[in-house]
Amino acid sequence: GDSVNLASRLEGLCKMYGVNCLVDDMVRSAPGVSECFILRSVDLVAVKGRTGATEVFELVAKQPTEAALTQTRSAAEQLAFSSDFAAIQERYRKGHFSETLEALDAFESRWPGD
């Protein structure tokens, strides 16, 4: 039913957004998920059979341990990548479109190819 429809929709959206894995807010909110993985909000989408928008998140990486954060720059960069994009999403959803465009330009400079 609904889970199969959502899974199919997410699979298609992965291709559209050029990401490997998307999950919905139910998965993101499940116990232990935010402690284990870095997720970034990608979009609000309409899913057949559901009312309202469904927020989808990209699985960016495994959540780094404190030791990994102090030892590797890439772990901290993954966290920054996710939080930078979340800030852009927040501006967009509040209707601050000119700020969103400026933030997207800065994001693209910092994270080329995303």
mmCIF file of C-alpha atoms in Angstrom:
data_model
loop_
_atom_site.group_PDB
_atom_site.id
_atom_site.type_symbol
_atom_site.label_atom_id
_atom_site.label_comp_id
_atom_site.label_asym_id
_atom_site.label_seq_id
_atom_site.Cartn_x
_atom_site.Cartn_y
_atom_site.Cartn_z
ATOM 1 C CA GLY A 1 0.000 0.000 0.000
ATOM 2 C CA ASP A 2 1.301 3.362 1.100
ATOM 3 C CA SER A 3 4.816 2.166 1.984
ATOM 4 C CA VAL A 4 5.300 0.462 -1.376
ATOM 5 C CA ASN A 5 4.027 3.554 -3.218
ATOM 6 C CA LEU A 6 6.378 5.812 -1.245
ATOM 7 C CA ALA A 7 9.362 3.505 -1.784
ATOM 8 C CA SER A 8 8.708 3.504 -5.530
ATOM 9 C CA ARG A 9 8.392 7.288 -5.569
ATOM 10 C CA LEU A 10 11.619 7.715 -3.590
ATOM 11 C CA GLU A 11 13.476 5.398 -5.954
ATOM 12 C CA GLY A 12 12.444 7.544 -8.913
ATOM 13 C CA LEU A 13 13.323 10.736 -7.049
ATOM 14 C CA CYS A 14 16.838 9.433 -6.357
ATOM 15 C CA LYS A 15 17.476 9.452 -10.086
ATOM 16 C CA MET A 16 15.903 12.881 -10.508
ATOM 17 C CA TYR A 17 17.985 14.473 -7.723
ATOM 18 C CA GLY A 18 21.144 12.510 -8.546
ATOM 19 C CA VAL A 19 21.474 10.971 -5.089
ATOM 20 C CA ASN A 20 21.935 7.394 -3.903
ATOM 21 C CA CYS A 21 19.396 7.197 -1.104
ATOM 22 C CA LEU A 22 16.321 9.203 -0.058
ATOM 23 C CA VAL A 23 14.170 8.660 3.025
ATOM 24 C CA ASP A 24 11.045 10.337 4.342
ATOM 25 C CA ASP A 25 10.522 12.039 7.687
ATOM 26 C CA MET A 26 9.180 8.843 9.274
ATOM 27 C CA VAL A 27 12.524 7.145 8.666
ATOM 28 C CA ARG A 28 14.485 10.247 9.714
ATOM 29 C CA SER A 29 12.499 10.401 12.962
ATOM 30 C CA ALA A 30 12.910 6.701 13.767
ATOM 31 C CA PRO A 31 14.913 5.986 16.933
ATOM 32 C CA GLY A 32 18.656 6.036 16.353
ATOM 33 C CA VAL A 33 18.612 7.292 12.768
ATOM 34 C CA SER A 34 19.755 10.870 13.428
ATOM 35 C CA GLU A 35 22.413 9.562 15.810
ATOM 36 C CA CYS A 36 23.778 7.198 13.151
ATOM 37 C CA PHE A 37 23.430 9.171 9.888
ATOM 38 C CA ILE A 38 23.846 12.652 8.471
ATOM 39 C CA LEU A 39 20.730 13.512 6.500
ATOM 40 C CA ARG A 40 19.914 16.644 4.545
ATOM 41 C CA SER A 41 16.509 17.840 3.507
ATOM 42 C CA VAL A 42 16.170 17.752 -0.262
ATOM 43 C CA ASP A 43 12.603 18.758 -1.060
ATOM 44 C CA LEU A 44 8.925 18.606 -0.270
ATOM 45 C CA VAL A 45 7.160 16.258 -2.699
ATOM 46 C CA ALA A 46 3.624 15.175 -3.458
ATOM 47 C CA VAL A 47 3.031 11.438 -3.147
ATOM 48 C CA LYS A 48 -0.045 9.843 -4.658
ATOM 49 C CA GLY A 49 -2.497 8.768 -1.989
ATOM 50 C CA ARG A 50 -1.162 11.178 0.631
ATOM 51 C CA THR A 51 -2.489 14.581 1.526
ATOM 52 C CA GLY A 52 0.041 17.336 1.947
ATOM 53 C CA ALA A 53 3.706 17.375 1.145
ATOM 54 C CA THR A 54 6.191 14.698 2.158
ATOM 55 C CA GLU A 55 9.649 15.922 3.085
ATOM 56 C CA VAL A 56 12.469 13.801 1.665
ATOM 57 C CA PHE A 57 16.025 13.606 2.962
ATOM 58 C CA GLU A 58 19.263 12.467 1.353
ATOM 59 C CA LEU A 59 21.434 10.040 3.289
ATOM 60 C CA VAL A 60 24.741 11.927 3.188
ATOM 61 C CA ALA A 61 27.016 9.823 5.383
ATOM 62 C CA LYS A 62 27.383 7.885 8.588
ATOM 63 C CA GLN A 63 27.348 10.213 11.603
ATOM 64 C CA PRO A 64 30.965 10.697 12.707
ATOM 65 C CA THR A 65 32.093 9.945 16.219
ATOM 66 C CA GLU A 66 33.647 12.712 18.334
ATOM 67 C CA ALA A 67 37.053 11.152 17.692
ATOM 68 C CA ALA A 68 36.454 11.196 13.933
ATOM 69 C CA LEU A 69 35.486 14.873 14.051
ATOM 70 C CA THR A 70 38.777 15.791 15.676
ATOM 71 C CA GLN A 71 40.842 13.457 13.487
ATOM 72 C CA THR A 72 39.367 14.025 10.039
ATOM 73 C CA ARG A 73 38.328 17.135 8.270
ATOM 74 C CA SER A 74 35.963 15.248 5.968
ATOM 75 C CA ALA A 75 33.611 14.294 8.799
ATOM 76 C CA ALA A 76 33.240 17.939 9.815
ATOM 77 C CA GLU A 77 32.798 18.883 6.162
ATOM 78 C CA GLN A 78 29.961 16.380 5.776
ATOM 79 C CA LEU A 79 28.176 17.969 8.718
ATOM 80 C CA ALA A 80 28.733 21.450 7.256
ATOM 81 C CA PHE A 81 27.483 20.289 3.839
ATOM 82 C CA SER A 82 24.228 19.107 5.376
ATOM 83 C CA SER A 83 23.714 22.129 7.636
ATOM 84 C CA ASP A 84 24.554 24.624 4.858
ATOM 85 C CA PHE A 85 21.868 23.099 2.660
ATOM 86 C CA ALA A 86 19.361 22.998 5.527
ATOM 87 C CA ALA A 87 19.828 26.746 6.004
ATOM 88 C CA ILE A 88 19.088 27.292 2.312
ATOM 89 C CA GLN A 89 15.939 25.161 2.550
ATOM 90 C CA GLU A 90 14.784 27.187 5.544
ATOM 91 C CA ARG A 91 15.198 30.497 3.665
ATOM 92 C CA TYR A 92 13.335 29.097 0.669
ATOM 93 C CA ARG A 93 10.432 27.781 2.734
ATOM 94 C CA LYS A 94 10.079 31.127 4.472
ATOM 95 C CA GLY A 95 9.766 32.814 1.063
ATOM 96 C CA HIS A 96 13.095 34.665 1.226
ATOM 97 C CA PHE A 97 13.893 33.946 -2.409
ATOM 98 C CA SER A 98 16.628 36.529 -3.052
ATOM 99 C CA GLU A 99 18.467 35.361 0.094
ATOM 100 C CA THR A 100 17.981 31.776 -1.085
ATOM 101 C CA LEU A 101 19.601 32.526 -4.444
ATOM 102 C CA GLU A 102 22.567 34.219 -2.773
ATOM 103 C CA ALA A 103 22.961 31.283 -0.401
ATOM 104 C CA LEU A 104 22.749 28.818 -3.296
ATOM 105 C CA ASP A 105 25.529 30.675 -5.116
ATOM 106 C CA ALA A 106 27.708 30.474 -2.009
ATOM 107 C CA PHE A 107 26.815 26.796 -1.544
ATOM 108 C CA GLU A 108 27.711 26.020 -5.155
ATOM 109 C CA SER A 109 31.075 27.752 -4.707
ATOM 110 C CA ARG A 110 31.796 25.774 -1.547
ATOM 111 C CA TRP A 111 30.343 22.469 -2.782
ATOM 112 C CA PRO A 112 30.835 22.419 -6.581
ATOM 113 C CA GLY A 113 29.107 19.634 -8.438
ATOM 114 C CA ASP A 114 26.277 19.120 -5.968
#
